[in-house]
Amino acid sequence: MNPAIRISIGALAISLATPAFAQIDFSGEWAPAYHEDGPERVPGPEIGDYLGMPLNEAARLQADSYDADRISVVNEYECRPHSADYGMRGLGDLRVTREINPTTQDLIAFHTYMPAWGSVRTIYMDGRPHPPDYAEHTWQGFSTGVWDGNTLIITTTHLKANYLRRNGIASSDKRTLTEYWARHRDYLTVVTHVVDPVMLTEPLVRSQNWTLDPGQKSQRMFCEYQPEVPGAPGAVPNHLPGANPFLHEVADWYGLPYEATRGGANTLYPEYQLTMPKPDKPPPAKCERFCVCTVLQDCNLHGAPPPR
Amino acid sequence: MQHRMSRVVLAAWALLGLAGRLEAQPNRGGPPQNFDNVELHLIPVQGNVYMLIGAGGNMTVQVGNEGVLLVDTMYAPLAPRIAAEIKKLSPGMIQYIIDTHVHGDHVGGNEALAKLGAPGASPTDTGGATIIAHENVVNRMTKPATAGQTPTATPGLPNDEYFTPTKDLYFNGEPIFIIHEPNAHTDGDSIVLFRRSDVISTGDIFTPERYPFIDRERGGSVQGLLDALNHIIHLTVPAHLQEGGTRVIPGHGRLCDEAEVVEFRNMITIVRDRVQDLIKKGMTLDQVKAAKPTLDYDTEFGSGDTFVEAVYQSLKNPPAKAASPR
């Protein structure tokens, strides 16, 4: 056979053996960027801030009933980690590694580690099915990924109930998380899409970014829960319906219409501005609260929070 | 034809001795129309404990050199298939059955499965497995339907009752604690702790995918239920970062750990607090229901009316404190 033809056939064979889809490598140490939704993520959301959340009536009442003492009084909450969806919002140093089949060189899975709560995820890329409904749920759920061009689409089920925002907006164990991972050189963007039939009237879509940081040294997470606040055994701090005195604070501090802070799908879109009521209190003349929050440590330096 | 079918079905249930016991389970959906269509799923939990999911209450299966121990027995018509599933795990005979409570979807298979037990294993020496339950379960199963009638033993009646706060035994190389939880789902609830395998079987005290059924007619109460759930939380130890560790097999629904019990307990506590507040304001049951104290949980669990009514009634008329402290 003509050597040129043989080389061509060989090249063809190699190309056929390579998966037809893209395989972007997300491996590396990624440092989170907090420029997007900063105050919500660090230092964290205010009580009563449901802005941008397509909540249903049930989720809103659950959030209204939330008493922040709960995370101290209910000891089991002290070490409760962020689940896979909220983990992307939190204190998210992120390490990604690949697991490759040494024989076939196929990608079996991506593994992620976040030192905040020591969260470990596996994103299976080998086409395995999700477990049946009766299988255990976990904080990080069960994830599988597929490629759409250079975008990795991850579907996560079997999540434990957790929170959509850590101010009492709960998520249910019936939610499905879809993520879209895209790498642009040293930047990673992850768009999350949460469908929660129990808490939301439409999907909750958020985006987060990281920058590649090869020198990042992730820490180990320790947590051991302890009684922090004396309380009656089995107490679950909660506000009775209509009796939470803190719900108006966020609207008043930032000069927002109270109705808008209550969330709901109708408040998400630009058309809402046409019907949005005026705030009860005007916005402050200059920033007074959490003005610079791109780094966790400086969040309270520019304007101390008003006394409660 | 439809009428004839109904009579056949009713007759079948009467023969099974289940009709009376199933009526006390509103919102449970009752037994399946056709047991042949029921899928059984046997899943490993940890240690030598497995969970069997099918129709009716979940079963717990513990296996080892000494044989097989079951917690609850689903429905009688499923017994042959349940036995076949157990045989996949162990060639040993069924030595013990523990009933978590009296309802037919948990004890329906007692008789048929006990017969598969080791001859002479029972203290009553009638052959078959020993069936353990709290004495209130036995009392409920032998109570005549009408006052003044002679009590009749239901088939599959427990033959090893206990009346103390706890009972323990050592089987298949591990300590097993049977713990009475007074006036919770019923007045005869037991949870079962497998100490080496680190698994708790809760019966219907914990049903993570539905509102709890507080069987007021059979001594259940919201405070007893909360006490039982808090006790389960006390017994469970999560592994790293609040996950895994002690596994919890609920009465219905998927395999869980402490985290799900905490969420379930929280929901009941919050609803209890709301109903208590409304009672203090002098509201009637209808007014309490109209106030929708479960509104924020109904999207997950369905209508909360039956649950709210049971909470209201058990706060207004709490059961007399039963049993001695553990």
XYZ file of C-alpha atoms in Angstrom, chain B residues 69 95-99 110 121-126 128-138 141 156-164 167-169 178 190:
39
model
C -34.176 -10.665 61.630
C -35.606 -16.034 63.619
C -37.082 -12.706 64.680
C -39.687 -10.266 63.449
C -40.016 -6.917 65.215
C -43.205 -4.924 64.655
C -46.317 -11.373 60.081
C -37.643 -20.426 67.621
C -40.749 -18.963 69.146
C -41.105 -18.893 72.916
C -44.661 -20.087 72.423
C -43.130 -23.167 70.795
C -45.641 -23.184 67.965
C -41.875 -20.176 63.327
C -40.168 -16.946 64.099
C -40.484 -14.958 67.278
C -42.562 -11.805 66.731
C -41.613 -8.989 69.088
C -43.699 -5.880 69.715
C -44.633 -3.492 72.459
C -47.551 -4.748 74.520
C -49.786 -1.982 73.202
C -49.444 -3.496 69.736
C -50.615 -6.832 71.084
C -54.387 -6.467 67.722
C -49.575 -12.997 63.070
C -50.030 -11.733 66.595
C -46.719 -10.928 68.312
C -45.725 -13.726 70.649
C -42.986 -11.884 72.526
C -44.286 -8.606 73.881
C -42.426 -6.114 76.050
C -43.791 -3.466 78.375
C -40.565 -1.879 79.579
C -35.824 -4.378 75.184
C -32.548 -5.610 73.801
C -31.177 -8.730 72.226
C -35.925 -2.074 70.691
C -40.902 0.910 68.684
